[in-house]
Short mmCIF file of C-alpha atoms in Angstrom, two decimals:
data_model
loop_
_atom_site.label_atom_id
_atom_site.label_comp_id
_atom_site.label_asym_id
_atom_site.label_seq_id
_atom_site.Cartn_x
_atom_site.Cartn_y
_atom_site.Cartn_z
CA GLN A 1241 5.44 -29.43 87.57
CA GLN A 1242 7.52 -31.73 89.71
CA PRO A 1243 5.95 -32.78 93.05
CA VAL A 1244 7.90 -31.91 96.17
CA GLN A 1245 9.01 -34.69 98.49
CA SER A 1246 10.07 -34.39 102.11
CA PRO A 1247 12.29 -35.21 103.82
CA GLN A 1248 15.13 -35.58 101.33
CA ALA A 1249 16.76 -38.26 103.46
CA VAL A 1250 16.07 -40.16 106.65
CA ILE A 1251 17.98 -42.71 108.70
CA LEU A 1252 16.08 -45.23 110.80
CA ARG A 1253 16.96 -48.08 113.09
CA GLU A 1254 15.21 -51.37 112.47
CA GLY A 1255 11.73 -51.32 113.95
CA GLU A 1256 11.29 -47.54 113.78
CA ASP A 1257 8.60 -45.79 111.77
CA ALA A 1258 8.89 -43.21 109.00
CA VAL A 1259 6.63 -40.95 106.98
CA ILE A 1260 7.48 -39.63 103.52
CA ASN A 1261 5.43 -36.78 102.11
CA CYS A 1262 4.63 -35.75 98.56
CA SER A 1263 2.86 -32.53 97.60
CA SER A 1264 1.83 -31.01 94.30
CA SER A 1265 0.75 -27.58 93.14
CA LYS A 1266 -1.59 -29.14 90.56
CA ALA A 1267 -4.87 -30.98 91.01
CA LEU A 1268 -4.23 -34.70 91.13
CA TYR A 1269 -6.06 -37.80 90.05
CA SER A 1270 -3.60 -40.35 91.28
CA VAL A 1271 -0.39 -40.66 93.24
CA HIS A 1272 2.01 -43.53 92.67
CA TRP A 1273 4.79 -44.64 94.99
CA TYR A 1274 7.96 -46.46 93.87
CA ARG A 1275 11.08 -47.70 95.64
CA GLN A 1276 14.47 -47.86 93.98
CA LYS A 1277 17.42 -49.73 95.43
CA HIS A 1278 20.92 -48.61 94.51
CA GLY A 1279 21.81 -49.55 90.94
CA GLU A 1280 18.39 -51.02 90.21
CA ALA A 1281 15.19 -49.96 88.50
CA PRO A 1282 12.31 -48.33 90.39
CA VAL A 1283 9.73 -50.84 91.58
CA PHE A 1284 6.05 -50.05 91.90
CA LEU A 1285 4.69 -50.06 95.47
CA MET A 1286 1.20 -48.66 95.36
CA ILE A 1287 -1.30 -46.32 93.77
CA LEU A 1288 -3.68 -43.95 95.52
CA LEU A 1289 -6.61 -42.73 93.52
CA LYS A 1290 -8.90 -39.78 93.93
CA GLY A 1291 -11.62 -40.89 96.30
CA GLY A 1292 -9.24 -42.71 98.59
CA GLU A 1293 -8.96 -46.08 96.88
CA GLN A 1294 -5.60 -47.71 97.44
CA LYS A 1295 -4.05 -50.40 95.27
CA GLY A 1296 -0.75 -52.03 96.08
CA HIS A 1297 0.94 -55.24 96.92
CA GLU A 1298 3.21 -54.58 99.86
CA LYS A 1299 2.54 -54.07 103.55
CA ILE A 1300 3.18 -50.36 103.37
CA SER A 1301 0.34 -47.90 103.80
CA ALA A 1302 -0.33 -44.49 102.35
CA SER A 1303 -2.84 -41.68 102.35
CA PHE A 1304 -4.04 -39.22 99.75
CA ASN A 1305 -5.49 -35.86 100.68
CA GLU A 1306 -7.12 -34.50 97.52
CA LYS A 1307 -7.93 -31.08 98.92
CA LYS A 1308 -4.37 -30.47 100.03
CA GLN A 1309 -2.97 -32.24 96.96
CA GLN A 1310 -0.73 -34.28 99.20
CA SER A 1311 0.14 -37.91 99.77
CA SER A 1312 2.05 -39.57 102.58
CA LEU A 1313 3.74 -42.98 102.63
CA TYR A 1314 3.89 -44.73 106.00
CA LEU A 1315 6.55 -47.29 106.76
CA THR A 1316 6.01 -48.96 110.10
CA ALA A 1317 8.34 -51.29 111.97
CA SER A 1318 10.99 -50.73 109.31
CA GLN A 1319 13.17 -53.58 108.09
CA LEU A 1320 16.62 -53.51 106.51
CA SER A 1321 14.96 -54.37 103.19
CA TYR A 1322 13.09 -51.04 103.26
CA SER A 1323 16.31 -49.16 102.49
CA GLY A 1324 16.29 -47.34 99.17
CA THR A 1325 15.07 -44.18 97.52
CA TYR A 1326 11.32 -43.61 97.45
CA PHE A 1327 9.71 -41.66 94.65
CA CYS A 1328 6.21 -40.35 94.32
CA GLY A 1329 4.77 -39.93 90.85
CA THR A 1330 1.75 -37.75 90.25
CA GLY A 1331 -0.82 -38.18 87.49
CA ARG A 1332 -3.06 -35.50 86.08
CA LEU A 1333 -6.82 -35.50 85.93
CA TYR A 1334 -8.32 -37.54 83.12
CA SER A 1335 -11.73 -38.56 81.90
CA GLY A 1336 -12.59 -41.65 79.93
CA ALA A 1337 -9.67 -43.88 79.17
CA GLY A 1338 -6.20 -43.49 77.82
CA SER A 1339 -2.57 -42.99 78.57
CA TYR A 1340 -1.26 -41.01 81.51
CA GLN A 1341 2.18 -39.67 82.23
CA LEU A 1342 3.71 -39.52 85.66
CA THR A 1343 5.78 -36.65 86.94
CA PHE A 1344 8.16 -37.84 89.63
CA GLY A 1345 9.52 -36.11 92.69
CA LYS A 1346 13.26 -35.97 93.39
CA GLY A 1347 13.07 -38.83 95.85
CA THR A 1348 13.58 -39.53 99.55
CA LYS A 1349 16.56 -41.66 100.52
CA LEU A 1350 15.70 -44.03 103.35
CA SER A 1351 18.46 -45.87 105.19
CA VAL A 1352 17.57 -48.52 107.75
CA ILE A 1353 20.41 -49.57 110.03
CA PRO A 1354 20.59 -52.49 112.48
CA ASN B 1264 10.31 -63.56 82.98
CA ALA B 1265 7.67 -61.07 81.87
CA GLY B 1266 8.74 -57.47 81.96
CA VAL B 1267 10.64 -54.69 80.23
CA THR B 1268 13.99 -55.43 78.60
CA GLN B 1269 16.50 -52.69 77.79
CA THR B 1270 19.69 -52.94 75.77
CA PRO B 1271 22.51 -52.14 76.14
CA LYS B 1272 23.04 -51.98 79.91
CA PHE B 1273 26.16 -49.80 79.63
CA GLN B 1274 27.51 -47.57 76.89
CA VAL B 1275 30.29 -45.04 76.47
CA LEU B 1276 30.02 -42.62 73.57
CA LYS B 1277 32.22 -39.86 72.27
CA THR B 1278 30.70 -36.43 71.78
CA GLY B 1279 28.93 -36.30 68.43
CA GLN B 1280 28.38 -40.04 68.08
CA SER B 1281 24.90 -41.46 67.66
CA MET B 1282 23.25 -44.49 69.17
CA THR B 1283 19.88 -46.12 69.74
CA LEU B 1284 18.65 -47.48 73.05
CA GLN B 1285 16.32 -50.42 72.65
CA CYS B 1286 13.32 -51.29 74.81
CA ALA B 1287 10.85 -54.17 74.55
CA GLN B 1288 7.97 -55.25 76.80
CA ASP B 1289 6.05 -58.52 76.75
CA MET B 1290 3.08 -57.54 78.92
CA ASN B 1291 0.91 -56.32 76.05
CA HIS B 1292 0.86 -52.80 77.50
CA ASN B 1293 -0.41 -49.95 75.39
CA SER B 1294 1.80 -47.17 76.75
CA MET B 1295 5.57 -46.89 76.87
CA TYR B 1296 7.89 -44.20 78.23
CA TRP B 1297 11.50 -43.07 78.29
CA TYR B 1298 12.85 -41.36 81.41
CA ARG B 1299 16.30 -40.15 82.32
CA GLN B 1300 17.60 -40.12 85.87
CA ASP B 1301 20.30 -37.76 87.06
CA PRO B 1302 21.62 -37.44 90.63
CA GLY B 1303 19.29 -35.35 92.76
CA MET B 1304 16.85 -34.77 89.88
CA GLY B 1305 14.55 -37.75 90.09
CA LEU B 1306 13.09 -39.24 86.91
CA ARG B 1307 12.32 -36.88 84.05
CA LEU B 1308 10.16 -37.84 81.09
CA ILE B 1309 11.85 -37.60 77.69
CA TYR B 1310 9.22 -39.04 75.34
CA TYR B 1311 6.24 -41.28 75.62
CA SER B 1312 4.02 -43.35 73.37
CA ALA B 1313 0.40 -43.60 74.43
CA SER B 1314 -0.26 -46.41 71.99
CA GLU B 1315 1.22 -48.05 68.93
CA GLY B 1316 1.67 -45.44 66.21
CA THR B 1317 1.79 -42.37 68.46
CA THR B 1318 4.63 -40.56 70.20
CA ASP B 1319 4.76 -37.30 72.15
CA LYS B 1320 7.35 -35.11 73.81
CA GLY B 1321 7.81 -35.12 77.53
CA GLU B 1322 9.61 -32.69 79.81
CA VAL B 1323 13.14 -32.96 78.35
CA PRO B 1324 12.93 -34.05 74.66
CA ASN B 1325 15.72 -31.93 73.15
CA GLY B 1326 18.48 -34.00 71.55
CA TYR B 1327 16.41 -37.18 71.38
CA ASN B 1328 14.10 -38.95 68.95
CA VAL B 1329 11.92 -42.00 69.45
CA SER B 1330 10.27 -44.71 67.40
CA ARG B 1331 7.37 -46.93 68.45
CA LEU B 1332 8.24 -49.83 66.19
CA ASN B 1333 5.25 -51.95 67.20
CA LYS B 1334 3.25 -52.56 70.36
CA ARG B 1335 6.21 -54.26 72.05
CA GLU B 1336 9.13 -52.03 71.11
CA PHE B 1337 9.98 -48.39 71.78
CA SER B 1338 13.45 -47.09 70.92
CA LEU B 1339 15.27 -43.89 71.91
CA ARG B 1340 17.86 -42.36 69.59
CA LEU B 1341 20.59 -39.86 70.34
CA GLU B 1342 21.56 -38.31 67.02
CA SER B 1343 24.62 -36.38 68.21
CA ALA B 1344 25.54 -37.22 71.77
CA ALA B 1345 26.59 -34.47 74.18
CA PRO B 1346 28.15 -34.73 77.66
CA SER B 1347 24.89 -33.33 79.11
CA GLN B 1348 23.21 -36.55 77.99
CA THR B 1349 25.30 -38.59 80.39
CA SER B 1350 22.63 -40.24 82.51
CA VAL B 1351 20.80 -43.42 83.37
CA TYR B 1352 17.94 -44.06 80.97
CA PHE B 1353 14.89 -46.05 81.98
CA CYS B 1354 12.19 -47.40 79.74
CA ALA B 1355 8.80 -48.14 81.30
CA SER B 1356 5.44 -49.46 80.22
CA SER B 1357 1.92 -49.37 81.60
CA GLU B 1358 -1.61 -50.29 80.74
CA TRP B 1359 -4.10 -47.55 80.00
CA TRP B 1360 -6.05 -45.77 82.65
CA THR B 1361 -9.61 -47.03 82.37
CA GLY B 1362 -12.80 -46.21 84.19
CA GLY B 1363 -11.24 -44.87 87.36
CA VAL B 1364 -8.41 -47.39 87.58
CA SER B 1365 -4.82 -46.53 86.82
CA TYR B 1366 -1.93 -48.96 86.79
CA GLY B 1367 1.64 -48.78 87.95
CA TYR B 1368 4.61 -48.53 85.67
CA THR B 1369 6.95 -51.44 85.05
CA PHE B 1370 10.51 -50.25 84.52
CA GLY B 1371 13.37 -51.83 82.65
CA SER B 1372 16.75 -52.27 84.35
CA GLY B 1373 18.19 -49.14 82.76
CA THR B 1374 20.99 -48.10 80.42
CA ARG B 1375 23.95 -46.30 81.95
CA LEU B 1376 25.26 -43.92 79.30
CA THR B 1377 28.43 -41.88 79.54
CA VAL B 1378 29.28 -39.29 76.88
CA VAL B 1379 32.91 -38.16 76.88
#
């Protein structure tokens, strides 16, 4: 089942902060966050794993509340380059090793203006 | 540059025509995926291949077939294109989840398909 993202769209001025939420009706193991600029492919931002571990490579933070089955992406002191559509992707519970498939939300369009 | 390569980038088909979308990755990933993206719908999984030699249906498999040719290549075929298949198609790859660690997807640049 597709995770629900909120808000659907947000407009910020440079330097302002934003929070994007992602919630699921199913138990989660991991939550992934991606950003897609217009006409381009989605780009991986970060992963949050059950137990709170965070793996990513950009200066954007996130949280993962396992009990509530929710994740939030925090963008602070936004820059023009943050503009794009943000997607969360949720992964199911697994044991051992193997493949996993992500189910993506419908996205949150973020516009940062000067 | 290492990554996922998709061909073609653009395609226009007439209803009933067939075509194959090609995808290749050079990161030695085990798993590969095909998603379609429609306005306001996000990314929906069509088919995936957990490893070389295996394929499975995703959320929206009707009207499509796939082939995992080898570890690098995963193709998507439309046997008889319909206007409802007008979309942007993304191929992605990832390494396996192991021991509590999962990895992000790497996406190709997409194929923009229009069926008239």
